[in-house]
């Protein structure tokens, strides 16, 4: 408060006290009218002081209440000397700025989440509460499940019971699962569901994402198709461009009336190049045909141990000449599979491992069997450099290779064979090298 106001308050208070004392003195000497007059002036002075102080307090309280209610429609101003009010005004504008930023961030996050095709549902409850409430859900979630927006999570139990009970079974903790849901008596669709738990001060959040598996597959297929077309286009252009150039040159040479010995030699060389490029193109097409026209597996009961031993024996001379150590931890493992196809998968993986370790100080390869969750797995591990993150998504892409003379179809063909057997082929990097995993039913 201003200094002049402070002195004024002190002066009024001092005078009021003085008049009170004079009133007591007059009352003591039985001068009642004079005493009443002095007391009236004292009360009036104190009342005036209290009114001025209350006014300043009310102004400050109004600002603080606005902050508490998040009502930032006021435009209070600071007044020199009034420290209490100025502190409240400063806090007001600081809170207003923070509120504006939070509101901007909320709009940004809402816009991003509302544009996503993945359904998002965020549940929230206080630490002392038992019932979850809907904190946020985006339009995609409501559209996928064809449900209205509710404030209480329990209301969804009747609308989407299968989905509701699946989330209940996770106990609202981190999890991933898949679910088939029939919406409004339409065909059943498969969805990937992820839940994530987050705890903050006095609040628990459960974030649920819902994504159509078909859309995931479509996106992967589209990406794979685009990558394949790039490789095919690159290969065709590299082959046909020089052939086209040589053909133009041959047309020019043969259009002459007489051919010199030098012209004849150039024609022969051109034809050799055309023949070489044609063979290269035919090999490329044959490689593609092996992948595109993979025959149906002729399954029978085979022992994978015999298949591995047969393949390893085939590579023994090469392993010895390159000083590569191959270890096996295998046992009798009987499966229904196409023996020749499984051997081809193993040949491709061992070949890949040999090239991975050929320039390494330690050249180690291992083949082992394991059993996980009732499914058998074959692991082919090497001590090479591994696969860099930049090319990890291209490993199984047809015709992609990091070797100078590689065809780029070995791993693609191996994966296609495993898919034809209702299994799959995957890989994972380790500290030194890589592990390819063959999963069988």
Short mmCIF file of N, CA and C in Angstrom, two decimals, residues 257-418:
data_model
loop_
_atom_site.label_atom_id
_atom_site.label_comp_id
_atom_site.label_asym_id
_atom_site.label_seq_id
_atom_site.Cartn_x
_atom_site.Cartn_y
_atom_site.Cartn_z
N UNK A 257 26.72 -49.52 -96.03
CA UNK A 257 26.81 -50.38 -97.23
C UNK A 257 27.89 -51.43 -97.08
N UNK A 258 29.00 -51.06 -96.45
CA UNK A 258 30.09 -52.01 -96.24
C UNK A 258 30.50 -52.00 -94.77
N UNK A 259 30.81 -53.22 -94.29
CA UNK A 259 31.24 -53.35 -92.90
C UNK A 259 32.73 -53.63 -92.87
N UNK A 260 33.43 -52.83 -92.11
CA UNK A 260 34.87 -53.05 -91.95
C UNK A 260 35.10 -54.13 -90.91
N UNK A 261 36.33 -54.59 -90.84
CA UNK A 261 36.70 -55.60 -89.84
C UNK A 261 36.45 -55.06 -88.43
N UNK A 262 36.73 -53.77 -88.25
CA UNK A 262 36.50 -53.13 -86.94
C UNK A 262 35.02 -53.09 -86.60
N UNK A 263 34.16 -52.82 -87.63
CA UNK A 263 32.71 -52.82 -87.41
C UNK A 263 32.21 -54.20 -87.01
N UNK A 264 32.72 -55.22 -87.72
CA UNK A 264 32.30 -56.59 -87.42
C UNK A 264 32.68 -56.99 -85.98
N UNK A 265 33.90 -56.57 -85.57
CA UNK A 265 34.35 -56.87 -84.21
C UNK A 265 33.45 -56.16 -83.18
N UNK A 266 33.07 -54.91 -83.49
CA UNK A 266 32.21 -54.17 -82.58
C UNK A 266 30.83 -54.79 -82.48
N UNK A 267 30.33 -55.34 -83.63
CA UNK A 267 29.03 -56.00 -83.62
C UNK A 267 29.08 -57.25 -82.74
N UNK A 268 30.16 -58.03 -82.88
CA UNK A 268 30.30 -59.25 -82.07
C UNK A 268 30.35 -58.92 -80.58
N UNK A 269 31.13 -57.88 -80.25
CA UNK A 269 31.22 -57.48 -78.83
C UNK A 269 29.86 -57.01 -78.29
N UNK A 270 29.12 -56.27 -79.13
CA UNK A 270 27.81 -55.78 -78.71
C UNK A 270 26.85 -56.93 -78.47
N UNK A 271 26.90 -57.92 -79.39
CA UNK A 271 26.01 -59.08 -79.24
C UNK A 271 26.34 -59.88 -77.98
N UNK A 272 27.65 -59.96 -77.64
CA UNK A 272 28.04 -60.66 -76.42
C UNK A 272 27.49 -59.94 -75.18
N UNK A 273 27.58 -58.60 -75.22
CA UNK A 273 27.05 -57.82 -74.08
C UNK A 273 25.54 -57.99 -73.97
N UNK A 274 24.84 -57.95 -75.13
CA UNK A 274 23.38 -58.12 -75.13
C UNK A 274 23.01 -59.49 -74.59
N UNK A 275 23.78 -60.51 -75.02
CA UNK A 275 23.51 -61.87 -74.55
C UNK A 275 23.73 -61.97 -73.04
N UNK A 276 24.82 -61.35 -72.55
CA UNK A 276 25.12 -61.38 -71.12
C UNK A 276 24.02 -60.69 -70.31
N UNK A 277 23.59 -59.52 -70.79
CA UNK A 277 22.54 -58.77 -70.09
C UNK A 277 21.21 -59.52 -70.15
N UNK A 278 20.94 -60.20 -71.25
CA UNK A 278 19.70 -60.97 -71.38
C UNK A 278 19.69 -62.13 -70.40
N UNK A 279 20.86 -62.80 -70.27
CA UNK A 279 20.96 -63.90 -69.30
C UNK A 279 20.75 -63.38 -67.87
N UNK A 280 21.31 -62.19 -67.63
CA UNK A 280 21.15 -61.58 -66.31
C UNK A 280 19.68 -61.29 -66.03
N UNK A 281 18.98 -60.79 -67.04
CA UNK A 281 17.56 -60.49 -66.88
C UNK A 281 16.75 -61.76 -66.68
N UNK A 282 17.10 -62.82 -67.45
CA UNK A 282 16.40 -64.09 -67.30
C UNK A 282 16.61 -64.68 -65.90
N UNK A 283 17.83 -64.53 -65.39
CA UNK A 283 18.12 -65.01 -64.03
C UNK A 283 17.30 -64.23 -63.00
N UNK A 284 17.20 -62.94 -63.23
CA UNK A 284 16.40 -62.10 -62.33
C UNK A 284 14.94 -62.53 -62.34
N UNK A 285 14.39 -62.76 -63.54
CA UNK A 285 12.98 -63.17 -63.66
C UNK A 285 12.78 -64.55 -63.04
N UNK A 286 13.75 -65.45 -63.23
CA UNK A 286 13.64 -66.79 -62.65
C UNK A 286 13.67 -66.72 -61.12
N UNK A 287 14.51 -65.82 -60.59
CA UNK A 287 14.56 -65.64 -59.13
C UNK A 287 13.23 -65.13 -58.60
N UNK A 288 12.64 -64.20 -59.32
CA UNK A 288 11.34 -63.66 -58.90
C UNK A 288 10.28 -64.75 -58.97
N UNK A 289 10.35 -65.59 -60.01
CA UNK A 289 9.37 -66.66 -60.17
C UNK A 289 9.45 -67.65 -59.02
N UNK A 290 10.66 -67.89 -58.51
CA UNK A 290 10.82 -68.82 -57.38
C UNK A 290 10.06 -68.32 -56.15
N UNK A 291 10.03 -67.00 -55.99
CA UNK A 291 9.33 -66.43 -54.85
C UNK A 291 7.83 -66.37 -55.11
N UNK A 292 7.47 -65.87 -56.30
CA UNK A 292 6.06 -65.64 -56.62
C UNK A 292 5.30 -66.95 -56.81
N UNK A 293 5.99 -67.99 -57.32
CA UNK A 293 5.31 -69.25 -57.63
C UNK A 293 5.82 -70.37 -56.73
N UNK A 294 5.97 -70.06 -55.47
CA UNK A 294 6.44 -71.06 -54.51
C UNK A 294 5.43 -72.21 -54.44
N UNK A 295 5.88 -73.44 -54.69
CA UNK A 295 4.93 -74.57 -54.67
C UNK A 295 4.41 -74.84 -53.27
N UNK A 296 3.28 -75.49 -53.19
CA UNK A 296 2.70 -75.84 -51.90
C UNK A 296 3.54 -76.92 -51.24
N UNK A 297 3.85 -76.79 -49.96
CA UNK A 297 4.70 -77.77 -49.28
C UNK A 297 4.09 -79.18 -49.30
N UNK A 298 4.93 -80.18 -49.57
CA UNK A 298 4.50 -81.58 -49.49
C UNK A 298 4.95 -82.11 -48.13
N UNK A 299 4.05 -81.96 -47.17
CA UNK A 299 4.42 -82.24 -45.79
C UNK A 299 4.43 -83.73 -45.48
N UNK A 300 5.38 -84.08 -44.64
CA UNK A 300 5.45 -85.43 -44.09
C UNK A 300 6.14 -85.33 -42.73
N UNK A 301 6.12 -86.38 -41.97
CA UNK A 301 6.74 -86.36 -40.64
C UNK A 301 8.24 -86.52 -40.81
N UNK A 302 9.00 -85.48 -40.48
CA UNK A 302 10.46 -85.50 -40.65
C UNK A 302 11.14 -85.17 -39.32
N UNK A 303 12.39 -85.57 -39.23
CA UNK A 303 13.21 -85.27 -38.06
C UNK A 303 14.13 -84.10 -38.44
N UNK A 304 13.91 -82.94 -37.81
CA UNK A 304 14.70 -81.76 -38.15
C UNK A 304 16.18 -81.94 -37.80
N UNK A 305 16.46 -82.82 -36.86
CA UNK A 305 17.85 -83.09 -36.52
C UNK A 305 18.59 -83.65 -37.74
N UNK A 306 17.96 -84.57 -38.45
CA UNK A 306 18.57 -85.15 -39.65
C UNK A 306 18.78 -84.09 -40.72
N UNK A 307 17.82 -83.19 -40.87
CA UNK A 307 17.92 -82.14 -41.89
C UNK A 307 19.09 -81.21 -41.59
N UNK A 308 19.24 -80.82 -40.31
CA UNK A 308 20.34 -79.93 -39.93
C UNK A 308 21.69 -80.61 -40.16
N UNK A 309 21.80 -81.87 -39.74
CA UNK A 309 23.06 -82.59 -39.92
C UNK A 309 23.41 -82.74 -41.40
N UNK A 310 22.41 -82.95 -42.23
CA UNK A 310 22.64 -83.09 -43.67
C UNK A 310 23.17 -81.78 -44.26
N UNK A 311 22.55 -80.65 -43.85
CA UNK A 311 22.97 -79.35 -44.36
C UNK A 311 24.37 -79.00 -43.87
N UNK A 312 24.67 -79.25 -42.59
CA UNK A 312 25.99 -78.96 -42.03
C UNK A 312 27.08 -79.77 -42.72
N UNK A 313 26.78 -81.04 -42.98
CA UNK A 313 27.74 -81.89 -43.67
C UNK A 313 28.04 -81.36 -45.07
N UNK A 314 27.04 -80.78 -45.72
CA UNK A 314 27.20 -80.19 -47.04
C UNK A 314 28.20 -79.02 -47.01
N UNK A 315 28.19 -78.27 -45.88
CA UNK A 315 29.04 -77.08 -45.78
C UNK A 315 30.40 -77.36 -45.13
N UNK A 316 30.66 -78.60 -44.71
CA UNK A 316 31.89 -78.90 -43.98
C UNK A 316 33.16 -78.46 -44.69
N UNK A 317 33.34 -78.76 -46.00
CA UNK A 317 34.57 -78.32 -46.69
C UNK A 317 34.73 -76.80 -46.67
N UNK A 318 33.63 -76.06 -46.90
CA UNK A 318 33.70 -74.60 -46.92
C UNK A 318 34.00 -74.05 -45.53
N UNK A 319 33.39 -74.63 -44.51
CA UNK A 319 33.65 -74.18 -43.15
C UNK A 319 35.11 -74.42 -42.76
N UNK A 320 35.65 -75.55 -43.18
CA UNK A 320 37.04 -75.87 -42.86
C UNK A 320 38.00 -74.94 -43.58
N UNK A 321 37.74 -74.67 -44.85
CA UNK A 321 38.63 -73.81 -45.65
C UNK A 321 38.63 -72.37 -45.15
N UNK A 322 37.54 -71.93 -44.57
CA UNK A 322 37.43 -70.55 -44.09
C UNK A 322 37.68 -70.44 -42.59
N UNK A 323 38.03 -71.55 -41.97
CA UNK A 323 38.34 -71.59 -40.54
C UNK A 323 37.16 -71.06 -39.70
N UNK A 324 35.97 -71.60 -40.00
CA UNK A 324 34.76 -71.22 -39.28
C UNK A 324 34.34 -72.37 -38.37
N UNK A 325 34.06 -72.03 -37.12
CA UNK A 325 33.66 -73.04 -36.14
C UNK A 325 32.13 -73.08 -36.05
N UNK A 326 31.56 -74.25 -36.26
CA UNK A 326 30.10 -74.40 -36.19
C UNK A 326 29.75 -75.35 -35.06
N UNK A 327 28.91 -74.88 -34.15
CA UNK A 327 28.47 -75.69 -33.02
C UNK A 327 26.99 -76.02 -33.17
N UNK A 328 26.60 -77.18 -32.66
CA UNK A 328 25.20 -77.60 -32.74
C UNK A 328 24.71 -78.03 -31.37
N UNK A 329 23.50 -77.64 -31.03
CA UNK A 329 22.81 -78.11 -29.81
C UNK A 329 21.43 -78.56 -30.26
N UNK A 330 21.39 -79.74 -30.87
CA UNK A 330 20.15 -80.21 -31.48
C UNK A 330 19.79 -81.59 -30.92
N UNK A 331 18.54 -81.94 -31.11
CA UNK A 331 18.05 -83.23 -30.64
C UNK A 331 16.95 -83.70 -31.60
N UNK A 332 16.45 -84.89 -31.39
CA UNK A 332 15.39 -85.41 -32.26
C UNK A 332 14.16 -84.51 -32.13
N UNK A 333 13.78 -83.93 -33.24
CA UNK A 333 12.64 -83.01 -33.25
C UNK A 333 11.79 -83.32 -34.47
N UNK A 334 10.66 -83.95 -34.24
CA UNK A 334 9.80 -84.39 -35.34
C UNK A 334 8.69 -83.36 -35.60
N UNK A 335 8.55 -82.99 -36.87
CA UNK A 335 7.53 -82.02 -37.29
C UNK A 335 6.94 -82.46 -38.62
N UNK A 336 5.77 -81.91 -38.94
CA UNK A 336 5.18 -82.13 -40.26
C UNK A 336 5.61 -80.99 -41.17
N UNK A 337 6.47 -81.30 -42.14
CA UNK A 337 7.01 -80.25 -43.01
C UNK A 337 7.52 -80.87 -44.30
N UNK A 338 7.79 -80.00 -45.27
CA UNK A 338 8.40 -80.42 -46.53
C UNK A 338 9.91 -80.46 -46.31
N UNK A 339 10.50 -81.66 -46.38
CA UNK A 339 11.90 -81.83 -46.04
C UNK A 339 12.82 -81.00 -46.93
N UNK A 340 12.61 -81.02 -48.23
CA UNK A 340 13.47 -80.28 -49.15
C UNK A 340 13.37 -78.77 -48.90
N UNK A 341 12.14 -78.29 -48.65
CA UNK A 341 11.97 -76.86 -48.40
C UNK A 341 12.67 -76.44 -47.10
N UNK A 342 12.56 -77.26 -46.05
CA UNK A 342 13.20 -76.93 -44.78
C UNK A 342 14.72 -76.93 -44.93
N UNK A 343 15.22 -77.86 -45.71
CA UNK A 343 16.67 -77.89 -45.96
C UNK A 343 17.11 -76.63 -46.72
N UNK A 344 16.26 -76.18 -47.63
CA UNK A 344 16.60 -74.96 -48.38
C UNK A 344 16.65 -73.74 -47.45
N UNK A 345 15.72 -73.69 -46.51
CA UNK A 345 15.74 -72.60 -45.53
C UNK A 345 17.03 -72.63 -44.74
N UNK A 346 17.41 -73.81 -44.26
CA UNK A 346 18.64 -73.96 -43.48
C UNK A 346 19.87 -73.62 -44.30
N UNK A 347 19.89 -74.03 -45.56
CA UNK A 347 21.02 -73.72 -46.45
C UNK A 347 21.16 -72.20 -46.59
N UNK A 348 20.04 -71.51 -46.80
CA UNK A 348 20.10 -70.05 -46.96
C UNK A 348 20.60 -69.36 -45.70
N UNK A 349 20.16 -69.83 -44.54
CA UNK A 349 20.56 -69.20 -43.29
C UNK A 349 22.03 -69.48 -42.97
N UNK A 350 22.48 -70.70 -43.20
CA UNK A 350 23.89 -71.02 -42.95
C UNK A 350 24.78 -70.26 -43.93
N UNK A 351 24.37 -70.18 -45.19
CA UNK A 351 25.12 -69.41 -46.18
C UNK A 351 25.25 -67.96 -45.75
N UNK A 352 24.13 -67.41 -45.29
CA UNK A 352 24.11 -66.03 -44.83
C UNK A 352 25.06 -65.84 -43.64
N UNK A 353 25.09 -66.82 -42.72
CA UNK A 353 25.96 -66.76 -41.55
C UNK A 353 27.43 -66.85 -41.94
N UNK A 354 27.74 -67.67 -42.92
CA UNK A 354 29.14 -67.82 -43.38
C UNK A 354 29.67 -66.50 -43.93
N UNK A 355 28.88 -65.83 -44.76
CA UNK A 355 29.30 -64.54 -45.31
C UNK A 355 29.38 -63.47 -44.21
N UNK A 356 28.57 -63.62 -43.16
CA UNK A 356 28.56 -62.63 -42.08
C UNK A 356 29.85 -62.69 -41.26
N UNK A 357 30.46 -63.87 -41.13
CA UNK A 357 31.63 -64.02 -40.26
C UNK A 357 32.94 -64.14 -41.02
N UNK A 358 32.91 -64.18 -42.35
CA UNK A 358 34.12 -64.49 -43.11
C UNK A 358 35.26 -63.49 -42.88
N UNK A 359 34.93 -62.22 -42.58
CA UNK A 359 35.97 -61.21 -42.36
C UNK A 359 36.15 -60.85 -40.90
N UNK A 360 35.61 -61.66 -40.01
CA UNK A 360 35.69 -61.40 -38.57
C UNK A 360 36.87 -62.15 -37.95
N UNK A 361 37.38 -61.61 -36.84
CA UNK A 361 38.48 -62.28 -36.14
C UNK A 361 37.99 -63.60 -35.54
N UNK A 362 36.80 -63.55 -34.93
CA UNK A 362 36.19 -64.77 -34.40
C UNK A 362 35.08 -65.20 -35.35
N UNK A 363 35.22 -66.41 -35.88
CA UNK A 363 34.25 -66.92 -36.86
C UNK A 363 33.48 -68.08 -36.23
N UNK A 364 32.36 -67.74 -35.62
CA UNK A 364 31.55 -68.76 -34.93
C UNK A 364 30.12 -68.75 -35.45
N UNK A 365 29.59 -69.95 -35.66
CA UNK A 365 28.19 -70.14 -36.06
C UNK A 365 27.63 -71.24 -35.16
N UNK A 366 26.40 -71.08 -34.75
CA UNK A 366 25.76 -72.13 -33.94
C UNK A 366 24.34 -72.37 -34.43
N UNK A 367 23.93 -73.61 -34.34
CA UNK A 367 22.56 -74.01 -34.67
C UNK A 367 22.01 -74.76 -33.46
N UNK A 368 20.87 -74.31 -32.95
CA UNK A 368 20.31 -74.99 -31.78
C UNK A 368 18.79 -75.04 -31.86
N UNK A 369 18.22 -76.01 -31.14
CA UNK A 369 16.77 -76.16 -31.03
C UNK A 369 16.33 -75.69 -29.64
N UNK A 370 15.17 -75.05 -29.59
CA UNK A 370 14.56 -74.70 -28.30
C UNK A 370 13.06 -74.90 -28.41
N UNK A 371 12.42 -74.97 -27.26
CA UNK A 371 10.97 -75.13 -27.22
C UNK A 371 10.39 -74.00 -26.38
N UNK A 372 9.55 -73.15 -26.96
CA UNK A 372 8.96 -72.03 -26.23
C UNK A 372 7.46 -72.00 -26.44
N UNK A 373 6.74 -72.00 -25.34
CA UNK A 373 5.27 -71.91 -25.35
C UNK A 373 4.64 -72.96 -26.25
N UNK A 374 5.21 -74.17 -26.23
CA UNK A 374 4.64 -75.25 -27.01
C UNK A 374 4.99 -75.21 -28.48
N UNK A 375 5.85 -74.29 -28.89
CA UNK A 375 6.27 -74.20 -30.29
C UNK A 375 7.77 -74.43 -30.37
N UNK A 376 8.20 -75.15 -31.40
CA UNK A 376 9.62 -75.42 -31.56
C UNK A 376 10.28 -74.31 -32.37
N UNK A 377 11.53 -74.04 -32.03
CA UNK A 377 12.24 -72.95 -32.70
C UNK A 377 13.66 -73.40 -33.02
N UNK A 378 14.10 -73.05 -34.23
CA UNK A 378 15.48 -73.31 -34.65
C UNK A 378 16.19 -71.96 -34.70
N UNK A 379 17.34 -71.87 -34.02
CA UNK A 379 18.12 -70.64 -34.00
C UNK A 379 19.43 -70.85 -34.74
N UNK A 380 19.70 -69.94 -35.67
CA UNK A 380 20.97 -69.93 -36.39
C UNK A 380 21.67 -68.62 -36.01
N UNK A 381 22.75 -68.74 -35.26
CA UNK A 381 23.42 -67.56 -34.71
C UNK A 381 24.83 -67.44 -35.28
N UNK A 382 25.25 -66.20 -35.53
CA UNK A 382 26.62 -65.97 -36.01
C UNK A 382 27.27 -64.86 -35.20
N UNK A 383 28.59 -64.75 -35.30
CA UNK A 383 29.36 -63.74 -34.56
C UNK A 383 29.80 -62.60 -35.47
N UNK A 384 28.96 -62.27 -36.45
CA UNK A 384 29.29 -61.21 -37.40
C UNK A 384 28.99 -59.82 -36.84
N UNK A 385 28.86 -58.86 -37.74
CA UNK A 385 28.62 -57.47 -37.34
C UNK A 385 27.16 -57.18 -37.02
N UNK A 386 26.28 -58.08 -37.38
CA UNK A 386 24.86 -57.83 -37.17
C UNK A 386 24.27 -57.00 -38.30
N UNK A 387 23.05 -56.58 -38.11
CA UNK A 387 22.33 -55.80 -39.12
C UNK A 387 22.10 -54.40 -38.59
N UNK A 388 22.50 -53.40 -39.32
CA UNK A 388 22.35 -52.01 -38.88
C UNK A 388 20.89 -51.60 -38.91
N UNK A 389 20.47 -50.68 -38.04
CA UNK A 389 19.07 -50.24 -38.02
C UNK A 389 18.60 -49.65 -39.34
N UNK A 390 19.54 -49.09 -40.12
CA UNK A 390 19.17 -48.45 -41.39
C UNK A 390 18.61 -49.44 -42.40
N UNK A 391 19.03 -50.70 -42.33
CA UNK A 391 18.58 -51.68 -43.33
C UNK A 391 17.75 -52.80 -42.71
N UNK A 392 17.43 -52.69 -41.41
CA UNK A 392 16.72 -53.78 -40.74
C UNK A 392 15.36 -54.07 -41.35
N UNK A 393 14.70 -53.02 -41.90
CA UNK A 393 13.38 -53.22 -42.50
C UNK A 393 13.45 -53.72 -43.94
N UNK A 394 14.68 -53.90 -44.46
CA UNK A 394 14.84 -54.34 -45.85
C UNK A 394 15.42 -55.75 -45.95
N UNK A 395 15.68 -56.38 -44.81
CA UNK A 395 16.35 -57.67 -44.80
C UNK A 395 15.62 -58.72 -45.63
N UNK A 396 14.29 -58.75 -45.50
CA UNK A 396 13.50 -59.76 -46.22
C UNK A 396 12.92 -59.23 -47.53
N UNK A 397 13.37 -58.07 -47.96
CA UNK A 397 12.89 -57.49 -49.21
C UNK A 397 13.50 -58.23 -50.39
N UNK A 398 12.69 -58.68 -51.37
CA UNK A 398 13.24 -59.40 -52.53
C UNK A 398 14.32 -58.59 -53.25
N UNK A 399 15.43 -59.27 -53.55
CA UNK A 399 16.54 -58.72 -54.34
C UNK A 399 17.36 -57.68 -53.59
N UNK A 400 17.08 -57.50 -52.31
CA UNK A 400 17.94 -56.60 -51.53
C UNK A 400 19.09 -57.41 -50.95
N UNK A 401 20.31 -56.97 -51.18
CA UNK A 401 21.48 -57.68 -50.68
C UNK A 401 22.60 -56.70 -50.38
N UNK A 402 23.42 -57.05 -49.42
CA UNK A 402 24.60 -56.24 -49.09
C UNK A 402 25.87 -56.89 -49.64
N UNK A 403 25.73 -58.06 -50.25
CA UNK A 403 26.88 -58.74 -50.84
C UNK A 403 27.01 -58.38 -52.31
N UNK A 404 28.26 -58.33 -52.76
CA UNK A 404 28.52 -57.89 -54.13
C UNK A 404 27.89 -58.83 -55.16
N UNK A 405 27.99 -60.12 -54.91
CA UNK A 405 27.45 -61.10 -55.88
C UNK A 405 26.20 -61.81 -55.35
N UNK A 406 25.56 -61.24 -54.36
CA UNK A 406 24.37 -61.87 -53.80
C UNK A 406 23.15 -61.68 -54.68
N UNK A 407 22.24 -62.65 -54.63
CA UNK A 407 21.02 -62.57 -55.45
C UNK A 407 19.92 -61.77 -54.75
N UNK A 408 19.95 -61.76 -53.42
CA UNK A 408 18.94 -61.00 -52.68
C UNK A 408 17.61 -61.72 -52.55
N UNK A 409 17.60 -63.04 -52.79
CA UNK A 409 16.32 -63.77 -52.66
C UNK A 409 16.39 -64.85 -51.58
N UNK A 410 17.59 -65.11 -51.03
CA UNK A 410 17.74 -66.20 -50.07
C UNK A 410 16.84 -66.05 -48.86
N UNK A 411 16.93 -64.91 -48.17
CA UNK A 411 16.13 -64.70 -46.97
C UNK A 411 14.65 -64.52 -47.30
N UNK A 412 14.37 -63.88 -48.44
CA UNK A 412 12.97 -63.72 -48.87
C UNK A 412 12.33 -65.08 -49.11
N UNK A 413 13.06 -65.93 -49.80
CA UNK A 413 12.56 -67.28 -50.10
C UNK A 413 12.40 -68.09 -48.81
N UNK A 414 13.37 -67.96 -47.90
CA UNK A 414 13.29 -68.69 -46.63
C UNK A 414 12.07 -68.27 -45.83
N UNK A 415 11.80 -66.97 -45.81
CA UNK A 415 10.63 -66.48 -45.08
C UNK A 415 9.33 -66.96 -45.73
N UNK A 416 9.28 -66.94 -47.05
CA UNK A 416 8.08 -67.40 -47.78
C UNK A 416 7.82 -68.87 -47.50
N UNK A 417 8.89 -69.67 -47.44
CA UNK A 417 8.74 -71.10 -47.15
C UNK A 417 8.17 -71.30 -45.75
N UNK A 418 8.67 -70.54 -44.78
CA UNK A 418 8.17 -70.69 -43.42
C UNK A 418 6.71 -70.25 -43.31
#
